[in-house]
Amino acid sequence: MSAYNFAFLDEQTKRMIRRALLKAVAIPGHQVPFGSREMPLSYGWGTGGVQVTASVIGPDDVFKVIDQGADDTTNAVSIRQFFERTTRVRTTTRTDAATLIQTRHRIPETPLRKGQIVVFQVPIPEPLRWLEPREIETRKMHALEEYGVMHVRLYEDITRHGHVETAYDYPVLVNGRYLMRPSPIPKFDNPKLDRNPALLLFGAGREKRIYAVPPYTPVRSLDFEDHPFTVERWDHTCALCGASDAFMDEIVVDDKGGRMFVCSDTDYCERRRGR
Amino acid sequence: MAADVPLLRARGVSKLYGTRVGCRDVGLDLWPGEVLGIVGESGSGKTTLLGCLSGRLVPTAGSVEFTLRGGTVVDVLQMPEPALRKLARTDWGVVHQNPRDGLRAGVTAGANVGERLMALGARHYGRIRAEALDWLDRVEIDRGRIDDWPETFSSGMQQRLQIARTLVTRPRLVFMDEPTGGLDVSVQARLLDLVRGLTADLGLSAIIVTHDLAVTRLLAHRLLVMRGGEVVESGLTDQVLDDPQHPYTQLLVSSVLQP
Amino acid sequence: MTGPALVVEGLYKTFTLHTQGGVELPVLHGVDLTVFPGDCVALMDPSGSGKSTLLRAIYANYRPQRGRIVVAHDGRLVDMAGAGPRELLAVRSRTIGYVSQFLRVIPRVPTLDVVIEPLRAFGVPRETAVERGRALLERLRIPERLWSLSPVTFSGGEQQRVNLARGFIADFPILLLDEPSASLDAAGRAIVIELIRSARERRAAMVGAFHDREVREAVATRAVTLHGEAEAA
């Protein structure tokens, strides 16, 4: 089928999205509305991420897609094949070799470099939505920096569970100004957002919002003085590569309840094993 | 702040809805530590007036000036929205007739009380909680209810929780709209006494809108009597209730069993 | 201080009852009265002739149609008939005390707090105020077990004694007394006399309606009628 444009979207749409991206980069953490298009995948499957990728990808890019850290899940494979067919761009599973990485729910363990771009798939971009259903009101709250109420959410967690229970999509303050949802990455990955050398782009297709964290931007996870932000820790190391500093997936291996822990980032794990 | 500067000064406040008069040409001064009652029956314009004074409604005419803590006088109607919103969260309080309008649903009592503190930058969970407990004591809500949702409270308790939520930032001016409306009589008495004690202890100024003269007798230093959108009489509470001059005021006072 | 504490000049008070067809009740027509520190002026008119009305007008509870009511407050002269609400409240909190015939009871406020409340306006620290309140309640023979209870359930006599305690606890330069011994027995009346005499000794200026002859004769330095000539006590 040769009737599709490079990366599926027409050039005007790409320009529109790039304009939104420029605005987003100019105001770190601020949600920019954009004209989200109908994509050949359903809402909730990464239409926002795909549109951002399609707008920034070029013929010289090396493209990687991960879903929950793995390159080989169905969704990652689908999206990678989609871009292979519509761009003929080189793809890779290696984080260090990629120039452009689209991800759902993880940030790669391998440290990112200046010049790399990571595109996050975002379901709900608005961090205050749990508290305030009205868009008019949440926009005002962002404009006026009325963020104290986000701590109400954390307070409730501590009250109910003794600690902040939020384990993923943990709210952050970007550049000391905008409250942002980092997408459903585990809080384990939040520290990677802080002053990352790569450009981080976020796309929500159904909600029609784009936001960004430019390179080297300070990003702080919200917490209380007496309940500081902490990340997950495991008692196990990876059963395959022995890593102790990566986010673990727990896998049930037999019907007797046997389980093993392996790195969720498949590329990281393979690299450590020398593959 | 100099004692001879009013906390709130309104002049010529009118709110018209087309030809219908919400309130017309109302002026008042409110001093620190003073409680002003605005009484009238339904349709008298008292709630409209309260809305105009508290920034919730935009008057058709008139001015409303408020003296900030440092002594600066600001025109409430000209204030930029961020400043007005901040004022509403800190130096002002609003107690609504229906407590559910003044509480956050789906969030515990403790979070309701602590929210304003968190909005002002409080970031220590233990201290926020301690302050919330302290306020629950002050409004006579059992400490054990701190983690309950307000939806599980009786209406009297909800009203007291609303008061705690509002007063936690020690506002200097509180607007109350029928604070005892819809409450049982015994519950009303307890609430009024609480309000009376708190306004005295905290040196609050308050504007209380009510149709109930007994509430004003108990809480207000001064009264405005409204009818048809206009102030027909004003003075010290005991003056207005014991020696009413205007025919309408006399009618109001004589209609009540025990003002 | 050598001048008068209170001067009433040409006071007129008429009640217009709009709810009853606008009928007019003239009660005070041209009352003049001068009270000096140390005076205790007894109003001699019969019941219903306006004694309470005069006292209430002086306190600015009633609003006169004409005339002046001048008091010395904070070193200047204030006309109660024309002063603004803020000034009136200030005069009431520090210059003029009013002892009425009945206690307006606020439920849930303990008796001791009711009694010491006027001292707050004088800046008396709480511990001192509490001490004075207890002493006065003891003097007025209110049992200690009642001090932490609201007077709402007290008898008429007990309420009146609480009323007196509240009225006399602070050193008001001017005191208005409307039947202070009402509901009291002989012992109670004796205490009233004592309290008024102490107030006179500290040069308070007092005006009162004393139905009880014993009390009146014991405390009054002058007896007058509202519209007549002053009589020697």
Tab-separated table of C-alpha atoms in Angstrom, chain B residues 3 31 34 140 190 193 196 200-201 217-218 221-222 233-236 238-240 242-243 245 247 250-251 254 259, chain C residues 13-20 56 59-65 80 85-86 88-89 92 104 106-109 120:
chain	number	residue	atom	x	y	z
B	3	ALA	CA	-8.023	50.122	65.064
B	31	TRP	CA	-14.562	46.502	61.874
B	34	GLU	CA	-17.135	42.683	64.892
B	140	GLU	CA	-16.514	19.281	69.219
B	190	ARG	CA	-24.782	24.074	70.150
B	193	ASP	CA	-22.560	28.721	70.914
B	196	ARG	CA	-19.946	32.650	69.356
B	200	ALA	CA	-14.629	35.832	70.369
B	201	ASP	CA	-11.544	33.680	70.921
B	217	ARG	CA	-29.288	38.316	69.206
B	218	LEU	CA	-26.733	35.738	70.165
B	221	HIS	CA	-23.004	43.168	67.490
B	222	ARG	CA	-24.786	45.064	64.772
B	233	GLU	CA	-32.874	49.816	59.361
B	234	SER	CA	-29.491	49.389	60.976
B	235	GLY	CA	-27.922	49.748	64.390
B	236	LEU	CA	-26.697	47.793	67.351
B	238	ASP	CA	-30.156	45.237	70.838
B	239	GLN	CA	-31.230	48.622	69.486
B	240	VAL	CA	-32.835	47.126	66.424
B	242	ASP	CA	-35.607	46.149	71.388
B	243	ASP	CA	-36.459	49.502	69.836
B	245	GLN	CA	-38.085	52.048	64.320
B	247	PRO	CA	-42.503	49.440	60.409
B	250	GLN	CA	-41.332	46.113	64.055
B	251	LEU	CA	-43.313	43.554	62.104
B	254	SER	CA	-43.219	41.179	66.777
B	259	PRO	CA	-36.345	37.450	69.674
C	13	LYS	CA	-38.608	59.333	73.666
C	14	THR	CA	-41.847	58.350	71.960
C	15	PHE	CA	-42.656	54.839	70.764
C	16	THR	CA	-44.564	54.581	67.492
C	17	LEU	CA	-46.260	51.223	67.117
C	18	HIS	CA	-46.595	50.713	63.387
C	19	THR	CA	-47.981	47.250	63.904
C	20	GLN	CA	-50.850	48.759	65.825
C	56	ARG	CA	-32.143	52.073	78.380
C	59	TYR	CA	-27.350	52.866	77.460
C	60	ALA	CA	-28.344	53.494	73.844
C	61	ASN	CA	-30.561	50.465	73.849
C	62	TYR	CA	-33.462	52.788	73.025
C	63	ARG	CA	-33.084	55.588	70.521
C	64	PRO	CA	-34.443	58.950	71.626
C	65	GLN	CA	-36.147	61.305	69.237
C	80	MET	CA	-24.979	58.477	73.293
C	85	PRO	CA	-22.382	51.930	66.686
C	86	ARG	CA	-18.665	51.385	67.136
C	88	LEU	CA	-21.464	52.989	71.504
C	89	LEU	CA	-19.986	49.529	71.832
C	92	ARG	CA	-20.628	50.074	76.826
C	104	ARG	CA	-30.072	37.113	79.408
C	106	ILE	CA	-26.691	32.033	76.837
C	107	PRO	CA	-26.909	28.282	77.240
C	108	ARG	CA	-23.660	26.403	77.819
C	109	VAL	CA	-21.645	29.345	79.086
C	120	ARG	CA	-12.031	41.217	79.106
